[in-house]
PDB file of C-alpha atoms in Angstrom:
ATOM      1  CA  UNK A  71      32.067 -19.323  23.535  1.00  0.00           C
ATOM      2  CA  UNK A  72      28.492 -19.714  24.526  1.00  0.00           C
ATOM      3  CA  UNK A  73      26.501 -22.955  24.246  1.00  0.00           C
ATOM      4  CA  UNK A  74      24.412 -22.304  21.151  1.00  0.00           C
ATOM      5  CA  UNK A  75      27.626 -21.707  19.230  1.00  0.00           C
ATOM      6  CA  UNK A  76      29.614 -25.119  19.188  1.00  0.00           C
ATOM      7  CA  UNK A  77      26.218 -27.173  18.121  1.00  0.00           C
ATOM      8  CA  UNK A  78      23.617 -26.686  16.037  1.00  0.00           C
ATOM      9  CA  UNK A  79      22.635 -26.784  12.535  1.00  0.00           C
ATOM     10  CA  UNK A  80      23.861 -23.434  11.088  1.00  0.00           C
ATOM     11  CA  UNK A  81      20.286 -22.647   9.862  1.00  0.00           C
ATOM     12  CA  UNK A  82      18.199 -21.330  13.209  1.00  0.00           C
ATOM     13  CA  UNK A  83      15.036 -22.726  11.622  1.00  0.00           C
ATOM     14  CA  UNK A  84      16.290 -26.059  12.939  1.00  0.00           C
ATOM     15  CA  UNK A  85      16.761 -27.201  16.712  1.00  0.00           C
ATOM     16  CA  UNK A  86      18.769 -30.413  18.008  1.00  0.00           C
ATOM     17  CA  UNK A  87      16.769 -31.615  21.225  1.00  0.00           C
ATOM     18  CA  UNK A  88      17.294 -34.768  23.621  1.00  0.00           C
ATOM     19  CA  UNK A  89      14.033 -35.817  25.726  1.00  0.00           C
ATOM     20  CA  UNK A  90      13.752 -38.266  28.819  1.00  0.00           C
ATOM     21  CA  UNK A  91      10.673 -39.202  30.457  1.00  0.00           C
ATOM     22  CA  UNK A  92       8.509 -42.527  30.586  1.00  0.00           C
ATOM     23  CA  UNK A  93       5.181 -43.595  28.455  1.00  0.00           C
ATOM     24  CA  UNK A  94       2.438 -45.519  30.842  1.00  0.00           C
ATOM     25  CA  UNK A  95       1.361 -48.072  27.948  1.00  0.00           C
ATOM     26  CA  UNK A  96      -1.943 -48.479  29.967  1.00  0.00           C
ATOM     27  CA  UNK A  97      -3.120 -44.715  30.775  1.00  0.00           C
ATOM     28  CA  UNK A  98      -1.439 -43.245  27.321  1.00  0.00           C
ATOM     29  CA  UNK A  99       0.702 -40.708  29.403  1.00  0.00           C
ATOM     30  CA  UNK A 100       3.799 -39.157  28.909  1.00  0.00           C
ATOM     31  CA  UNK A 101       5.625 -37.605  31.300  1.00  0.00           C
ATOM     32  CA  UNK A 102       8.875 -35.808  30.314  1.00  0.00           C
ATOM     33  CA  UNK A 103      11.010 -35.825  33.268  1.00  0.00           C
ATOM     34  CA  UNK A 104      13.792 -33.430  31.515  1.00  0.00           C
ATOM     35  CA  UNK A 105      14.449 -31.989  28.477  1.00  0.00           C
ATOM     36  CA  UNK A 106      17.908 -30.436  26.888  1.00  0.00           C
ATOM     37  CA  UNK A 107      18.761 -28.706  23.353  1.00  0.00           C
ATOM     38  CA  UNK A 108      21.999 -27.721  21.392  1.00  0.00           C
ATOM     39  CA  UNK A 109      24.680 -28.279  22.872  1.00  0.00           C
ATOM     40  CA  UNK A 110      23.983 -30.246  26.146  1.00  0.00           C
ATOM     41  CA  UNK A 111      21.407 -32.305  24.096  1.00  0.00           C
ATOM     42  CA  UNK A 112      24.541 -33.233  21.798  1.00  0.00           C
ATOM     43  CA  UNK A 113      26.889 -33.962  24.771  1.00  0.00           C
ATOM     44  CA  UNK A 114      24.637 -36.128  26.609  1.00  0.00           C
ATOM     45  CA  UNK A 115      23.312 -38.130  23.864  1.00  0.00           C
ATOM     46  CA  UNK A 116      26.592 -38.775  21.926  1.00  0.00           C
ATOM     47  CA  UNK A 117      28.941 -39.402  25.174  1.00  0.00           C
ATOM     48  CA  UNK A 118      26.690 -42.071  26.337  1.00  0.00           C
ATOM     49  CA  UNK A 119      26.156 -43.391  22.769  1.00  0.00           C
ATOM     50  CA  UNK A 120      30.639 -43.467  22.127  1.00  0.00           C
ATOM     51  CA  UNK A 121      31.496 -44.474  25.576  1.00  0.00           C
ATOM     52  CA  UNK A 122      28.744 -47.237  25.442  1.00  0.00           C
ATOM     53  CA  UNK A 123      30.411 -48.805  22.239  1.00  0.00           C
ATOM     54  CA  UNK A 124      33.780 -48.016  23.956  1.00  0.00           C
ATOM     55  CA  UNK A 125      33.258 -49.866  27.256  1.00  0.00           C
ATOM     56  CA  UNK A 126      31.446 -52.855  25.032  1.00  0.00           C
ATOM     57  CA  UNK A 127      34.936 -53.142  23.034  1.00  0.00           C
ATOM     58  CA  UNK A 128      37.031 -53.360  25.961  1.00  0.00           C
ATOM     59  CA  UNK A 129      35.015 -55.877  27.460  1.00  0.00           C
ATOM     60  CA  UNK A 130      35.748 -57.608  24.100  1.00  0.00           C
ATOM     61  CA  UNK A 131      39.547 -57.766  25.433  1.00  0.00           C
ATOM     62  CA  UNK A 132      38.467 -60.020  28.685  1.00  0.00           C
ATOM     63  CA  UNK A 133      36.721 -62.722  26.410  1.00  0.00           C
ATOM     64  CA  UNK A 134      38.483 -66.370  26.567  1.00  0.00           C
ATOM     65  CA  UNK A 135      38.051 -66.788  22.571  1.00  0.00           C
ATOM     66  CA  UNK A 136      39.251 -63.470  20.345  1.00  0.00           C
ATOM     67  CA  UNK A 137      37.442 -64.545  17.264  1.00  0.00           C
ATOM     68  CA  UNK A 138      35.917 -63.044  14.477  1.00  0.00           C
ATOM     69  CA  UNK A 139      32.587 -64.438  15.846  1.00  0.00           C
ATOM     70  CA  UNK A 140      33.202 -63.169  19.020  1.00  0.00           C
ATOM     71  CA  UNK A 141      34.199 -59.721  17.755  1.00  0.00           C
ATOM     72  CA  UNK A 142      31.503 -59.111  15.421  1.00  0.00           C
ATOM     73  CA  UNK A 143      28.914 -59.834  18.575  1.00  0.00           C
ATOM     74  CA  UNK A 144      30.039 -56.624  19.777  1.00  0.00           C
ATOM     75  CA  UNK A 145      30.140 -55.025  16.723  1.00  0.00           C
ATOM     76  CA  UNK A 146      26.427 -55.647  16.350  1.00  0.00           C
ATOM     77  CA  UNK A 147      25.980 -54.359  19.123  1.00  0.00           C
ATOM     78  CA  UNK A 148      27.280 -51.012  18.281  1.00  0.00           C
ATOM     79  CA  UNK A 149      26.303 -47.643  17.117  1.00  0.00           C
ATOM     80  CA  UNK A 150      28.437 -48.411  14.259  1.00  0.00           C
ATOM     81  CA  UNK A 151      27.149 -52.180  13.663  1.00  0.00           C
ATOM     82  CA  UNK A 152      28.929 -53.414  10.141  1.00  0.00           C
ATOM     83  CA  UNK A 153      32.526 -55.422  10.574  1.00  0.00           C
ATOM     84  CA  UNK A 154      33.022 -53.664   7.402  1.00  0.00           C
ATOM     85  CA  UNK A 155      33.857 -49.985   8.887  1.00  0.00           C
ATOM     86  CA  UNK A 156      35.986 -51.289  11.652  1.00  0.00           C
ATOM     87  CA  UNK A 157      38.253 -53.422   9.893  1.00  0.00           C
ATOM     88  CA  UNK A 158      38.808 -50.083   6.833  1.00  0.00           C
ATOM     89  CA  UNK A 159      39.503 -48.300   9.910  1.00  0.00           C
ATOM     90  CA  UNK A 160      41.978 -50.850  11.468  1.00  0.00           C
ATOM     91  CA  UNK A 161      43.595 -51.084   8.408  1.00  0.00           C
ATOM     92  CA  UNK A 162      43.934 -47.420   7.749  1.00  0.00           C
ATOM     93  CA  UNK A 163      46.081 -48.047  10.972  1.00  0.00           C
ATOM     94  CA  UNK A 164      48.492 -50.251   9.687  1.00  0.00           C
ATOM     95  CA  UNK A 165      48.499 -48.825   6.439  1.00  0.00           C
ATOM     96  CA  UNK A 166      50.218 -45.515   8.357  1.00  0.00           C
ATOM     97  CA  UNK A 167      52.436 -46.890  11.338  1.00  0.00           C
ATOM     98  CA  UNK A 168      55.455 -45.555  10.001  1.00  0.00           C
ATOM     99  CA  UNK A 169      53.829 -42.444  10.253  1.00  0.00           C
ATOM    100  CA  UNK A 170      52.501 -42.594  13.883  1.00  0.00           C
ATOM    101  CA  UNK A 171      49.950 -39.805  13.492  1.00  0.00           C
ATOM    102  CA  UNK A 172      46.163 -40.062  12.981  1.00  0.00           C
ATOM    103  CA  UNK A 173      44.129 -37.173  12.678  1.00  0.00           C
ATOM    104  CA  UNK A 174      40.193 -37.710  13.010  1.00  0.00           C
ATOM    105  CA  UNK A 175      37.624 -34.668  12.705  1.00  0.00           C
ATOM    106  CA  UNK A 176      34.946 -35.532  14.804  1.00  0.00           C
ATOM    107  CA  UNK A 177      37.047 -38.205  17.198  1.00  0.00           C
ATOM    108  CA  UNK A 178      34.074 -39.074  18.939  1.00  0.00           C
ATOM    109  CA  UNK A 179      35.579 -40.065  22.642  1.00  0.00           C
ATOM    110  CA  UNK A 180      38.377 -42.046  20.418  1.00  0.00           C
ATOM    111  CA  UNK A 181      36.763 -44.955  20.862  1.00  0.00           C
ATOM    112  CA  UNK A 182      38.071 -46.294  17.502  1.00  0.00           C
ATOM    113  CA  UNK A 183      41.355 -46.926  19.362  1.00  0.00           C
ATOM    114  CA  UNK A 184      39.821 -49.574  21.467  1.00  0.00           C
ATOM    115  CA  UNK A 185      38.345 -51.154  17.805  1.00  0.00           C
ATOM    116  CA  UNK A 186      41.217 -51.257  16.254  1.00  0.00           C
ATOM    117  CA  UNK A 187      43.070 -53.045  19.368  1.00  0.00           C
ATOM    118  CA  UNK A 188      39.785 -55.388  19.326  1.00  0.00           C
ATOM    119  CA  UNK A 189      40.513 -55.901  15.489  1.00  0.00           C
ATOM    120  CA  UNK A 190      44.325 -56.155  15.823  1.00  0.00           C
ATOM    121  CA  UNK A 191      43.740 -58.997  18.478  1.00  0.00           C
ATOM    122  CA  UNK A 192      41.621 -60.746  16.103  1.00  0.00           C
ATOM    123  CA  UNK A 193      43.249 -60.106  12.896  1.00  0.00           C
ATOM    124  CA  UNK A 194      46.981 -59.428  13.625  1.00  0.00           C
ATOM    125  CA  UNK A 195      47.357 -61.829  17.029  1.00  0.00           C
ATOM    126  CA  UNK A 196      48.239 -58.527  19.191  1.00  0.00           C
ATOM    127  CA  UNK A 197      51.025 -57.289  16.892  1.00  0.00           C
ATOM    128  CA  UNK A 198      50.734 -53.932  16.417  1.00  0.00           C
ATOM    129  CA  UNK A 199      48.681 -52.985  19.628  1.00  0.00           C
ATOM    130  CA  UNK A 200      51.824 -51.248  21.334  1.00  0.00           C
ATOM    131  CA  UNK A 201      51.882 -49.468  18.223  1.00  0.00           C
ATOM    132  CA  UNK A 202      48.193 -48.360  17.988  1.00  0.00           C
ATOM    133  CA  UNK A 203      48.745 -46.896  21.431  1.00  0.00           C
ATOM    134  CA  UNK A 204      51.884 -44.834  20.126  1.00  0.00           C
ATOM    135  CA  UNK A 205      50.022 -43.353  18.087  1.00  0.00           C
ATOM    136  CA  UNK A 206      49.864 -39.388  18.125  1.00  0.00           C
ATOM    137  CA  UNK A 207      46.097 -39.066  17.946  1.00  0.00           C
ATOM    138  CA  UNK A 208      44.613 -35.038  16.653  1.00  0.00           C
ATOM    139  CA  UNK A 209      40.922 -34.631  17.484  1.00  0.00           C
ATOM    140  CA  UNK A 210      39.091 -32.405  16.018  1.00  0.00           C
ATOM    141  CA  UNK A 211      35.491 -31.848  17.614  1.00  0.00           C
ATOM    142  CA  UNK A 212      32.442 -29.733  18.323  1.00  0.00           C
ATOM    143  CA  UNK A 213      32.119 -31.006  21.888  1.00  0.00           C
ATOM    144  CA  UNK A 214      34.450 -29.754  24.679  1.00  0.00           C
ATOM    145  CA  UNK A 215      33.184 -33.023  26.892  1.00  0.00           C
ATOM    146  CA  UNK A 216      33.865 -35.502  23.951  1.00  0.00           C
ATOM    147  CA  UNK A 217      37.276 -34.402  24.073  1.00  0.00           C
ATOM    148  CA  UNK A 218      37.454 -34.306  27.871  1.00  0.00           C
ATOM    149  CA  UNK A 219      36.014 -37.596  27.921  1.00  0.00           C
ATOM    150  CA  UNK A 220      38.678 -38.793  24.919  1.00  0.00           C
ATOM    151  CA  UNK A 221      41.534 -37.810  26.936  1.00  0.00           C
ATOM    152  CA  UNK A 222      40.532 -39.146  30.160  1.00  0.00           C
ATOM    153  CA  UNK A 223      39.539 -42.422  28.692  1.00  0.00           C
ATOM    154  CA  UNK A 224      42.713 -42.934  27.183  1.00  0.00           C
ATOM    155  CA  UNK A 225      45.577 -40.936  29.532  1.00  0.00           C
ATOM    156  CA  UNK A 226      48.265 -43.681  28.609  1.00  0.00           C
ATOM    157  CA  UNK A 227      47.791 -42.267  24.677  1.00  0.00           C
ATOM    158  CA  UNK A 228      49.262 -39.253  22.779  1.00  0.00           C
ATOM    159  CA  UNK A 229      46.181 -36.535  21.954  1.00  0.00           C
ATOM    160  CA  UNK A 230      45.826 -33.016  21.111  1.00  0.00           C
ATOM    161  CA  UNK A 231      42.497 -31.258  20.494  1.00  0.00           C
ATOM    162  CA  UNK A 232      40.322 -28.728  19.380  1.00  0.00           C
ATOM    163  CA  UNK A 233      37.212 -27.266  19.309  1.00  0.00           C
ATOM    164  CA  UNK A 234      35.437 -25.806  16.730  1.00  0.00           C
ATOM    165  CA  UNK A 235      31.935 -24.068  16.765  1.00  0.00           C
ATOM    166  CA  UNK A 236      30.885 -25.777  13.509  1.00  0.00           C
ATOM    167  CA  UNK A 237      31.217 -28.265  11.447  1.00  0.00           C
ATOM    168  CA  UNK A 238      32.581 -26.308   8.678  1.00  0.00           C
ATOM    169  CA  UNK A 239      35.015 -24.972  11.596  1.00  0.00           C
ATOM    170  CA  UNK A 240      35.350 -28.244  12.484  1.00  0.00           C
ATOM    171  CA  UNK A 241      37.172 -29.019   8.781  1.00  0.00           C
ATOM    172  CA  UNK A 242      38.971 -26.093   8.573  1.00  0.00           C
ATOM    173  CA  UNK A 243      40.963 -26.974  11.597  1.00  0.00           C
ATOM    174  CA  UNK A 244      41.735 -30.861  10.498  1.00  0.00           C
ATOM    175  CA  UNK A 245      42.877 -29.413   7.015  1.00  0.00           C
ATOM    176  CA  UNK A 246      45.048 -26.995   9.148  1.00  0.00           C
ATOM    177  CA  UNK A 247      46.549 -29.794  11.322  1.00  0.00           C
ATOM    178  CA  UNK A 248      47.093 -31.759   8.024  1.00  0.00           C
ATOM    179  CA  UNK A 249      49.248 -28.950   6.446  1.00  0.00           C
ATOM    180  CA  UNK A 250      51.200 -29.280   9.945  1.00  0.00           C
ATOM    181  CA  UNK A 251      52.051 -32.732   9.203  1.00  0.00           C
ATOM    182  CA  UNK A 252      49.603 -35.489   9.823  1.00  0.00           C
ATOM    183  CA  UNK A 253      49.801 -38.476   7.413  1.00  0.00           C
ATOM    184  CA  UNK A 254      45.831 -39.675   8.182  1.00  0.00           C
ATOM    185  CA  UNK A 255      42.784 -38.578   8.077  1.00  0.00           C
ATOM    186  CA  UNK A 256      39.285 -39.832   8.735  1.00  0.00           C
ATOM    187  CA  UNK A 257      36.240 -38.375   8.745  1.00  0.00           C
ATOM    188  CA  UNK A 258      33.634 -39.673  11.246  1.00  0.00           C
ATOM    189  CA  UNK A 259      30.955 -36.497  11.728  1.00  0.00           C
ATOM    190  CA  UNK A 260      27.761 -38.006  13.118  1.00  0.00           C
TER     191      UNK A 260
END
């Protein structure tokens, strides 16, 4: 599949683009030392932003004191910043152990395994960690390196993926995955 064809708004009038340069405050230059679009512009801005949040919440598991203080410190400091979304996702967990399968279009570097272990450590005293990680987890994205990066960030966890060269391709596949038996399903397209 070529580049232009996982990412992209649909319509061509439109173009997703990820600059990098510097500003001198004193001269008023810019200098743009690269430039990316599509694709590679979506890759590089979106692993950085997920694994950023992801590496922040396992730090999270080295602090002294698990408390909701602590844990909403790192929340803040999050793409995703409102204690709100985390905990409806953590208990969207619970709500389906028996089921052991979560299937998540758009699944993002699966970083919300690492929040819901943060939130289970807080909330549930480490109970159902073990369980979080027995999870079978279906990802359903339109970035090949967000699911690289998803299974190599969590190789001790059950995954299967896809990729899909649109969003609407992206849906089509999680509704197809959910006829095949998954119990859960959340939405997270950015």
């Amino acid at each position: 599949m070529s580049e232009s064809s996982y990412y992209g708004c649909e319509n061509p009038e439109a173009v997703s683009y990820l600059e990098f340069g510097s500003v001198n405050l004193v001269k008023g230059e810019k200098k743009i030392w690269n430039y990316w679009q599509d694709q590679t512009a979506y890759d590089l801005y979106m692993f950085a932003r997920y694994a950023r949040d992801l590496f922040a919440f396992r730090k999270f598991f080295g602090e002294e004191e698990k408390t909701v203080e602590t844990l909403n410190k790192y929340v803040l400091d999050s793409a995703h910043n409102k204690l709100m979304d985390y905990l409806l996702k953590y208990a969207g967990m619970l709500a389906i152990q028996a089921a052991g399968v979560v299937c998540e279009s758009g699944s993002s570097l699966y970083g919300w395994i690492d929040e819901a272990l943060a939130c289970d450590y807080v909330y549930g005293e480490g109970k159902s960690c073990k369980k979080i990680k027995e999870f079978h987890y279906i990802g359903s994205d339109i970035s090949e390196l967000m699911n690289e990066g998803a299974a190599a960030l969590h190789s001790d966890v059950k995954m299967d993926f896809s990729t899909q060269g649109t969003i609407s391709g992206v849906i089509k596949e999680v509704k197809k995955i959910l006829r095949g038996g998954a119990k859960n399903c959340r939405f997270s397209m950015a």
